[in-house]
Tab-separated table of C-alpha atoms in Angstrom:
chain	number	residue	atom	x	y	z
I	1	UNK	CA	109.220	88.016	92.179
I	2	UNK	CA	108.513	91.826	93.617
I	3	UNK	CA	107.100	94.200	91.266
I	4	UNK	CA	109.184	97.179	89.798
I	5	UNK	CA	106.807	99.670	92.149
I	6	UNK	CA	106.910	97.439	94.984
I	7	UNK	CA	110.391	97.636	94.805
I	8	UNK	CA	111.019	101.393	94.424
I	9	UNK	CA	108.419	102.021	97.261
I	10	UNK	CA	110.788	99.542	99.651
I	11	UNK	CA	113.722	101.904	98.796
I	12	UNK	CA	111.038	105.205	99.028
I	13	UNK	CA	112.625	107.335	101.833
I	14	UNK	CA	113.342	111.128	102.419
I	15	UNK	CA	111.893	114.696	103.427
I	16	UNK	CA	108.564	113.176	101.326
I	17	UNK	CA	107.834	110.386	103.143
I	18	UNK	CA	108.763	111.518	106.487
I	19	UNK	CA	106.430	114.714	106.302
I	20	UNK	CA	103.040	112.605	105.581
I	21	UNK	CA	103.830	110.286	108.768
I	22	UNK	CA	104.172	113.540	111.143
I	23	UNK	CA	100.156	113.834	110.659
I	24	UNK	CA	98.549	114.957	113.764
I	25	UNK	CA	96.173	111.753	114.445
I	26	UNK	CA	93.593	113.939	117.178
I	27	UNK	CA	92.549	117.143	116.339
I	28	UNK	CA	89.652	119.013	116.059
I	29	UNK	CA	87.993	118.200	112.733
I	30	UNK	CA	87.527	122.075	111.877
I	31	UNK	CA	91.253	122.691	111.667
I	32	UNK	CA	91.915	119.876	110.148
I	33	UNK	CA	94.777	120.705	107.898
I	34	UNK	CA	96.305	119.596	104.272
I	35	UNK	CA	98.578	117.313	104.671
I	36	UNK	CA	101.335	115.899	101.660
I	37	UNK	CA	100.610	112.516	99.977
I	38	UNK	CA	104.026	110.724	99.569
I	39	UNK	CA	103.856	109.234	95.497
I	40	UNK	CA	105.045	105.801	95.347
I	41	UNK	CA	107.751	107.563	91.798
I	42	UNK	CA	109.533	109.916	94.473
I	43	UNK	CA	107.632	112.435	92.800
I	44	UNK	CA	105.907	115.913	95.322
I	45	UNK	CA	102.755	114.021	95.043
I	46	UNK	CA	99.417	115.626	96.608
I	47	UNK	CA	97.574	117.402	99.965
I	48	UNK	CA	94.273	115.503	101.550
I	49	UNK	CA	93.169	116.088	105.058
I	50	UNK	CA	93.916	114.499	107.044
I	51	UNK	CA	91.745	111.813	109.285
I	52	UNK	CA	91.596	112.238	113.067
I	53	UNK	CA	91.782	109.042	114.958
I	54	UNK	CA	89.291	111.088	118.199
I	55	UNK	CA	87.800	114.805	118.696
I	56	UNK	CA	87.540	117.531	120.905
I	57	UNK	CA	84.928	117.541	123.576
I	58	UNK	CA	83.911	120.521	121.965
I	59	UNK	CA	84.851	120.039	118.262
I	60	UNK	CA	82.251	118.750	115.261
I	61	UNK	CA	82.096	116.135	113.349
I	62	UNK	CA	84.591	115.686	110.557
I	63	UNK	CA	83.415	117.286	107.754
I	64	UNK	CA	83.510	115.762	104.220
I	65	UNK	CA	86.958	116.310	101.941
I	66	UNK	CA	86.709	118.444	99.776
I	67	UNK	CA	90.128	116.957	98.416
I	68	UNK	CA	90.104	113.761	95.855
I	69	UNK	CA	93.247	111.669	95.139
I	70	UNK	CA	94.684	111.373	92.281
I	71	UNK	CA	97.101	108.109	92.250
I	72	UNK	CA	97.140	104.943	93.881
I	73	UNK	CA	98.750	105.379	96.874
I	74	UNK	CA	102.452	103.695	97.924
I	75	UNK	CA	100.739	101.222	100.592
I	76	UNK	CA	97.960	99.990	97.898
I	77	UNK	CA	101.322	99.346	95.565
I	78	UNK	CA	103.344	97.928	98.589
I	79	UNK	CA	100.699	95.538	99.135
I	80	UNK	CA	100.725	94.854	95.153
I	81	UNK	CA	97.279	94.635	95.844
I	82	UNK	CA	96.106	94.738	91.636
I	83	UNK	CA	97.715	91.177	91.943
I	84	UNK	CA	96.808	90.000	94.987
I	85	UNK	CA	92.905	90.605	93.878
I	86	UNK	CA	93.251	87.998	90.948
I	87	UNK	CA	93.633	85.651	93.689
I	88	UNK	CA	91.340	86.611	96.561
I	89	UNK	CA	89.022	89.308	97.318
I	90	UNK	CA	87.940	88.342	100.718
I	91	UNK	CA	84.399	87.143	99.467
I	92	UNK	CA	82.445	85.367	101.855
I	93	UNK	CA	84.439	86.785	104.890
I	94	UNK	CA	83.387	89.074	107.864
I	95	UNK	CA	85.528	91.392	109.133
I	96	UNK	CA	83.949	92.891	112.552
I	97	UNK	CA	86.070	96.144	112.689
I	98	UNK	CA	86.131	97.638	116.447
I	99	UNK	CA	86.447	101.710	116.395
I	100	UNK	CA	84.533	104.704	116.453
I	101	UNK	CA	81.622	103.237	114.284
I	102	UNK	CA	81.324	103.141	110.407
I	103	UNK	CA	78.568	105.048	107.946
I	104	UNK	CA	76.543	102.467	106.372
I	105	UNK	CA	76.226	104.367	103.551
I	106	UNK	CA	79.848	105.415	102.642
I	107	UNK	CA	81.244	105.771	99.599
I	108	UNK	CA	82.425	102.658	98.137
I	109	UNK	CA	80.977	101.198	101.450
I	110	UNK	CA	77.422	101.050	100.911
I	111	UNK	CA	75.709	97.760	100.990
I	112	UNK	CA	78.219	95.792	102.532
I	113	UNK	CA	77.892	97.174	106.767
I	114	UNK	CA	76.356	96.362	109.027
I	115	UNK	CA	76.172	97.942	112.179
I	116	UNK	CA	75.241	97.053	116.011
I	117	UNK	CA	74.162	99.789	118.329
I	118	UNK	CA	74.618	103.089	117.606
I	119	UNK	CA	78.051	101.908	115.143
I	120	UNK	CA	76.502	103.385	112.483
I	121	UNK	CA	77.176	106.598	112.804
I	122	UNK	CA	80.851	107.838	112.551
I	123	UNK	CA	81.257	111.362	113.944
I	124	UNK	CA	84.653	111.189	113.743
I	125	UNK	CA	85.628	109.223	110.547
I	126	UNK	CA	87.883	107.122	111.448
I	127	UNK	CA	86.347	104.242	111.436
I	128	UNK	CA	84.656	104.922	108.098
I	129	UNK	CA	88.281	105.542	106.989
I	130	UNK	CA	89.679	102.106	107.969
I	131	UNK	CA	86.573	99.997	107.013
I	132	UNK	CA	87.610	101.539	103.116
I	133	UNK	CA	91.267	100.191	103.689
I	134	UNK	CA	89.936	96.746	104.785
I	135	UNK	CA	86.733	96.036	101.911
I	136	UNK	CA	86.494	99.761	100.537
I	137	UNK	CA	85.369	99.010	96.308
I	138	UNK	CA	87.586	102.175	95.175
I	139	UNK	CA	86.770	103.963	92.341
I	140	UNK	CA	86.515	108.296	91.961
I	141	UNK	CA	89.078	107.955	89.555
I	142	UNK	CA	91.961	106.876	91.809
I	143	UNK	CA	92.548	103.238	92.630
I	144	UNK	CA	91.900	103.396	96.379
I	145	UNK	CA	90.427	99.500	96.704
I	146	UNK	CA	90.454	97.538	99.892
I	147	UNK	CA	92.727	94.189	101.239
I	148	UNK	CA	89.548	92.358	100.452
I	149	UNK	CA	86.425	94.347	98.887
I	150	UNK	CA	84.832	91.801	98.373
I	151	UNK	CA	84.442	91.108	102.429
I	152	UNK	CA	81.925	92.501	104.392
I	153	UNK	CA	82.118	94.695	107.405
I	154	UNK	CA	80.233	94.318	110.563
I	155	UNK	CA	80.469	98.019	112.329
I	156	UNK	CA	81.384	97.638	116.021
I	157	UNK	CA	82.019	100.644	118.887
I	158	UNK	CA	85.398	100.848	120.902
I	159	UNK	CA	84.644	103.976	121.600
I	160	UNK	CA	83.051	106.740	122.610
I	161	UNK	CA	81.015	109.553	119.381
I	162	UNK	CA	84.354	111.172	120.373
I	163	UNK	CA	87.038	108.514	119.970
I	164	UNK	CA	87.679	107.894	123.400
I	165	UNK	CA	88.189	104.608	123.683
I	166	UNK	CA	87.561	101.937	126.556
I	167	UNK	CA	87.644	98.679	128.098
I	168	UNK	CA	84.502	97.893	128.829
I	169	UNK	CA	83.457	99.520	125.046
I	170	UNK	CA	86.162	97.259	123.705
I	171	UNK	CA	85.263	93.977	125.758
I	172	UNK	CA	81.374	94.466	124.319
I	173	UNK	CA	82.243	94.811	121.450
I	174	UNK	CA	84.747	91.572	121.206
I	175	UNK	CA	81.581	89.552	122.860
I	176	UNK	CA	79.303	90.661	120.040
I	177	UNK	CA	81.349	90.248	117.122
I	178	UNK	CA	82.373	86.346	118.537
I	179	UNK	CA	78.388	85.869	118.754
I	180	UNK	CA	78.107	87.173	115.123
I	181	UNK	CA	81.140	84.669	114.073
I	182	UNK	CA	82.728	87.150	112.688
I	183	UNK	CA	85.911	85.786	110.581
I	184	UNK	CA	88.189	88.330	111.041
I	185	UNK	CA	88.202	90.617	114.537
I	186	UNK	CA	90.223	93.724	113.967
I	187	UNK	CA	90.717	95.959	117.052
I	188	UNK	CA	92.094	99.399	115.813
I	189	UNK	CA	92.266	101.390	119.770
I	190	UNK	CA	94.868	100.186	121.979
I	191	UNK	CA	94.435	100.363	125.560
I	192	UNK	CA	97.270	101.072	128.459
I	193	UNK	CA	95.959	98.563	131.387
I	194	UNK	CA	95.006	94.654	130.979
I	195	UNK	CA	91.636	94.090	132.147
I	196	UNK	CA	90.602	90.498	133.354
I	197	UNK	CA	87.301	90.541	131.282
I	198	UNK	CA	89.588	91.928	128.014
I	199	UNK	CA	91.597	89.029	128.448
I	200	UNK	CA	88.503	86.174	128.885
I	201	UNK	CA	86.934	87.905	125.663
I	202	UNK	CA	90.218	87.914	123.387
I	203	UNK	CA	90.568	83.736	124.435
I	204	UNK	CA	86.714	83.406	123.220
I	205	UNK	CA	87.368	84.734	120.417
I	206	UNK	CA	89.606	82.808	119.158
I	207	UNK	CA	88.453	79.860	120.706
I	208	UNK	CA	85.449	80.930	118.197
I	209	UNK	CA	87.825	80.332	115.390
I	210	UNK	CA	88.003	84.464	114.859
I	211	UNK	CA	91.903	85.829	113.644
I	212	UNK	CA	91.684	89.113	116.265
I	213	UNK	CA	94.359	91.557	114.635
I	214	UNK	CA	95.065	94.685	117.387
I	215	UNK	CA	97.056	97.649	116.576
I	216	UNK	CA	99.993	97.277	118.765
I	217	UNK	CA	99.826	100.887	119.785
I	218	UNK	CA	97.343	103.982	120.247
I	219	UNK	CA	98.041	106.516	117.255
I	220	UNK	CA	100.406	109.055	118.623
I	221	UNK	CA	98.727	112.164	120.440
I	222	UNK	CA	98.449	115.621	118.523
I	223	UNK	CA	101.397	117.604	118.164
I	224	UNK	CA	103.874	114.086	119.212
I	225	UNK	CA	107.416	114.083	118.643
I	226	UNK	CA	110.650	112.704	118.651
I	227	UNK	CA	111.850	114.599	121.278
I	228	UNK	CA	109.167	113.727	123.798
I	229	UNK	CA	110.453	110.254	125.563
I	230	UNK	CA	107.782	108.101	126.047
I	231	UNK	CA	108.606	104.519	128.165
I	232	UNK	CA	108.603	101.520	126.165
I	233	UNK	CA	105.211	99.531	127.363
I	234	UNK	CA	102.700	96.936	126.326
I	235	UNK	CA	99.392	97.847	125.277
I	236	UNK	CA	96.402	95.663	125.080
I	237	UNK	CA	94.730	93.065	123.551
I	238	UNK	CA	97.406	93.519	121.263
I	239	UNK	CA	99.878	92.056	123.744
I	240	UNK	CA	97.109	89.366	125.023
I	241	UNK	CA	98.524	85.544	123.978
I	242	UNK	CA	97.797	85.104	120.020
I	243	UNK	CA	96.797	88.556	118.739
I	244	UNK	CA	98.266	89.693	115.767
I	245	UNK	CA	99.836	92.235	116.779
I	246	UNK	CA	100.257	95.312	114.187
I	247	UNK	CA	102.696	98.309	114.060
I	248	UNK	CA	102.652	101.131	111.673
I	249	UNK	CA	105.622	101.767	109.130
I	250	UNK	CA	106.892	104.423	106.517
I	251	UNK	CA	107.376	103.597	103.175
I	252	UNK	CA	111.547	102.738	103.465
I	253	UNK	CA	110.231	99.833	106.041
I	254	UNK	CA	110.998	101.735	109.473
I	255	UNK	CA	108.407	103.299	112.400
I	256	UNK	CA	107.945	106.831	112.416
I	257	UNK	CA	110.083	108.777	114.580
I	258	UNK	CA	106.941	109.878	117.024
I	259	UNK	CA	105.136	105.923	116.863
I	260	UNK	CA	104.902	105.037	120.518
I	261	UNK	CA	107.290	102.461	121.343
I	262	UNK	CA	106.067	99.004	122.577
I	263	UNK	CA	107.634	95.022	122.383
I	264	UNK	CA	105.998	91.993	121.113
I	265	UNK	CA	104.732	93.015	117.756
I	266	UNK	CA	104.382	90.197	115.166
I	267	UNK	CA	103.985	92.708	111.871
I	268	UNK	CA	104.538	96.189	110.693
I	269	UNK	CA	101.930	97.152	107.301
I	270	UNK	CA	101.812	100.992	105.850
I	271	UNK	CA	100.572	103.547	108.236
I	272	UNK	CA	101.498	106.878	107.036
I	273	UNK	CA	100.432	108.655	104.179
I	274	UNK	CA	97.549	106.444	103.649
I	275	UNK	CA	94.496	107.193	101.611
I	276	UNK	CA	91.034	106.397	101.960
I	277	UNK	CA	87.135	107.846	102.138
I	278	UNK	CA	85.229	108.705	105.219
I	279	UNK	CA	81.543	109.174	106.171
I	280	UNK	CA	80.451	112.239	104.543
I	281	UNK	CA	81.007	113.011	100.807
I	282	UNK	CA	83.156	111.408	98.280
I	283	UNK	CA	86.361	113.012	98.845
I	284	UNK	CA	89.607	111.388	100.439
I	285	UNK	CA	91.784	111.934	103.421
I	286	UNK	CA	95.120	111.337	104.860
I	287	UNK	CA	95.385	108.708	107.433
I	288	UNK	CA	98.231	107.365	109.768
I	289	UNK	CA	99.276	105.225	113.024
I	290	UNK	CA	99.218	101.474	113.528
I	291	UNK	CA	95.633	101.250	114.061
I	292	UNK	CA	96.171	101.992	110.142
I	293	UNK	CA	98.750	99.594	109.670
I	294	UNK	CA	96.103	96.846	111.518
I	295	UNK	CA	93.189	97.237	109.351
I	296	UNK	CA	95.171	96.539	105.894
I	297	UNK	CA	96.305	93.578	108.158
I	298	UNK	CA	92.715	92.612	108.787
I	299	UNK	CA	92.224	93.140	105.391
I	300	UNK	CA	95.389	90.452	104.712
I	301	UNK	CA	93.164	88.400	107.450
I	302	UNK	CA	90.380	88.278	105.184
I	303	UNK	CA	91.847	87.191	101.906
I	304	UNK	CA	93.918	84.365	103.090
I	305	UNK	CA	90.455	83.547	104.818
I	306	UNK	CA	88.736	83.536	101.451
I	307	UNK	CA	91.493	81.815	99.588
I	308	UNK	CA	92.212	79.272	102.176
I	309	UNK	CA	88.921	78.475	104.272
I	310	UNK	CA	90.016	75.407	105.777
I	311	UNK	CA	92.679	77.250	107.318
I	312	UNK	CA	92.499	77.366	111.378
I	313	UNK	CA	92.666	81.288	112.764
I	314	UNK	CA	96.207	80.288	113.511
I	315	UNK	CA	97.371	78.714	110.471
I	316	UNK	CA	95.831	82.317	109.271
I	317	UNK	CA	98.075	84.086	111.529
I	318	UNK	CA	101.345	81.936	110.991
I	319	UNK	CA	100.891	82.686	107.111
I	320	UNK	CA	100.679	86.583	107.503
I	321	UNK	CA	104.112	86.694	109.188
I	322	UNK	CA	105.833	83.481	107.768
I	323	UNK	CA	105.384	85.387	103.992
I	324	UNK	CA	105.983	88.908	105.149
I	325	UNK	CA	109.066	90.424	104.120
I	326	UNK	CA	111.627	89.849	105.854
I	327	UNK	CA	113.130	92.596	108.280
I	328	UNK	CA	113.340	93.417	112.175
I	329	UNK	CA	110.109	93.299	112.147
I	330	UNK	CA	108.471	91.329	109.980
I	331	UNK	CA	106.619	93.553	106.779
I	332	UNK	CA	102.981	92.670	105.367
I	333	UNK	CA	103.170	91.045	102.100
I	334	UNK	CA	99.354	90.444	100.873
I	335	UNK	CA	99.478	88.891	97.725
I	336	UNK	CA	102.310	86.442	99.415
I	337	UNK	CA	100.267	85.632	101.914
I	338	UNK	CA	97.701	84.494	99.227
I	339	UNK	CA	99.753	82.964	96.792
I	340	UNK	CA	102.585	81.329	98.419
I	341	UNK	CA	103.386	77.786	99.366
I	342	UNK	CA	104.353	77.467	102.929
I	343	UNK	CA	106.603	73.882	103.227
I	344	UNK	CA	106.259	72.118	106.849
I	345	UNK	CA	108.300	74.845	108.583
I	346	UNK	CA	106.657	77.536	107.990
I	347	UNK	CA	105.883	77.449	111.456
I	348	UNK	CA	109.567	78.727	111.730
I	349	UNK	CA	109.133	81.227	109.209
I	350	UNK	CA	110.109	78.596	105.989
I	351	UNK	CA	107.879	79.514	102.884
I	352	UNK	CA	108.088	78.570	98.940
I	353	UNK	CA	107.330	80.698	96.262
I	354	UNK	CA	105.036	79.824	93.856
I	355	UNK	CA	104.465	81.256	90.997
I	356	UNK	CA	100.741	79.376	90.981
I	357	UNK	CA	99.118	79.470	94.327
I	358	UNK	CA	97.421	75.596	93.854
I	359	UNK	CA	100.885	73.687	93.015
I	360	UNK	CA	103.604	73.099	95.651
I	361	UNK	CA	106.602	72.583	92.989
I	362	UNK	CA	109.714	70.761	93.593
I	363	UNK	CA	112.240	73.371	92.905
I	364	UNK	CA	115.014	70.387	93.573
I	365	UNK	CA	115.383	68.909	90.572
I	366	UNK	CA	115.819	72.182	88.539
I	367	UNK	CA	118.455	73.379	90.767
I	368	UNK	CA	120.266	70.524	90.248
I	369	UNK	CA	119.731	70.779	86.310
I	370	UNK	CA	120.976	74.459	87.201
I	371	UNK	CA	124.174	73.289	88.812
I	372	UNK	CA	125.103	70.770	86.179
I	373	UNK	CA	124.612	73.817	83.355
I	374	UNK	CA	126.746	76.025	85.308
I	375	UNK	CA	129.353	73.004	85.396
I	376	UNK	CA	129.306	72.804	81.669
I	377	UNK	CA	129.701	76.458	80.812
I	378	UNK	CA	132.601	76.518	83.274
I	379	UNK	CA	134.321	73.517	81.581
I	380	UNK	CA	133.050	74.279	77.882
I	381	UNK	CA	134.593	78.226	78.600
I	382	UNK	CA	137.805	76.679	79.968
I	383	UNK	CA	138.378	74.188	76.595
I	384	UNK	CA	137.436	77.295	74.542
I	385	UNK	CA	140.390	79.272	75.845
I	386	UNK	CA	142.460	76.367	76.025
I	387	UNK	CA	141.964	76.119	72.085
I	388	UNK	CA	142.827	80.150	71.508
I	389	UNK	CA	145.857	79.687	73.219
I	390	UNK	CA	147.020	77.137	71.530
I	391	UNK	CA	146.487	79.043	68.467
I	392	UNK	CA	148.037	81.754	69.353
I	393	UNK	CA	150.818	80.163	71.161
I	394	UNK	CA	152.151	77.052	69.173
I	395	UNK	CA	153.099	79.153	65.616
I	396	UNK	CA	155.547	81.268	67.850
I	397	UNK	CA	156.944	78.613	69.618
I	398	UNK	CA	157.813	76.510	66.649
I	399	UNK	CA	159.540	79.837	65.435
I	400	UNK	CA	161.654	80.129	68.719
I	401	UNK	CA	162.862	76.099	68.099
I	402	UNK	CA	160.607	75.016	70.817
I	403	UNK	CA	163.065	77.446	73.362
I	404	UNK	CA	160.947	79.868	75.914
I	405	UNK	CA	160.452	83.112	74.734
I	406	UNK	CA	162.328	84.881	77.354
I	407	UNK	CA	165.530	81.951	76.760
I	408	UNK	CA	164.848	82.968	72.539
I	409	UNK	CA	165.067	87.126	73.875
I	410	UNK	CA	168.029	86.876	76.036
I	411	UNK	CA	169.607	84.901	72.843
I	412	UNK	CA	169.349	87.477	70.240
I	413	UNK	CA	172.025	89.877	71.398
I	414	UNK	CA	174.503	87.144	72.151
I	415	UNK	CA	174.162	86.245	68.549
I	416	UNK	CA	174.339	89.863	67.024
I	417	UNK	CA	177.691	91.002	69.371
I	418	UNK	CA	178.896	87.532	67.265
I	419	UNK	CA	178.726	88.569	64.061
I	420	UNK	CA	180.058	91.767	64.645
I	421	UNK	CA	183.485	90.510	65.987
């Protein structure tokens, strides 16, 4: 059963949500504006600086945020993280994050991040922001814990220092993640063209047992709006076979107006008005886009892998989609992914909810008992009504000499006339 907070978040829509979703994601760091964080209770929320996904060539590195979130954002409530962590924190799982790098000493990540090459530095800040969503320890007054705070992050570069992605960098990062035996590989960049080497690198990673999660589209470019018509197309590696393709959604469960169109999306996850930390200082930022949604899905995959270590990568991917909240595109449900007992038809989307995640409950007997109880209630109610009717109607029928009420009524005027004669 969903918590009331998650139910309220699902229904959230309107101006407050949409405003946060139009956040530019690729702007110079010195010009980062404050953007509104939608509150889960529909109130005004708060303002935080936006986290860019790339920087202009002459822009300085993203500065430390001077603002701190005061409350848990809607996305964490939507994913039921407070309850999820009672069953799994992703402990013992390694998530390779292919993005702009991750600062190894960032707030909430210290001691749990290893990096290869130059990936230990993060000028843009985007990779560190995503790492916090996957495995951040939270703290700082607001409960901003990641989906899998017990997991470890392997930071790999899929972009240059300014956040510009390339197929060669992504391929090298996929190879490194495979060699490091990463349990989950999160690719937050989306490339416009397929590459044979990229296809082989993804296939090799999957063959070695990694769950590969990728952003379904690039994050919207700066200034992109609903008026711009960009034809739908596929992006890579999200479109590769076996890759879990993840797109972003608003609190109301729909995709943002400025989201790039694509096909073959497996899941949507929170990707607007999402709060996390950065590589400098202990302040917070606001992020948006399919990359944010992919990070959340990768964290959920880590939580499942920790809770179900014997499941294959394909089993984990099927579990994430089979337990998702049903919609036009299934919506990620991290808590359900860990705690649901799947039926044999899980591959076709069948699932049973279980209060105890380690016990399969046969509900057939309970259903039959419920049906019998319902029948007894109906019959019993009918019997009571019959007795009440008899107690009310029989004395009156006796007084009328057992004549029908209509006949008795029509007889009275006749008798009166006879008396008058």
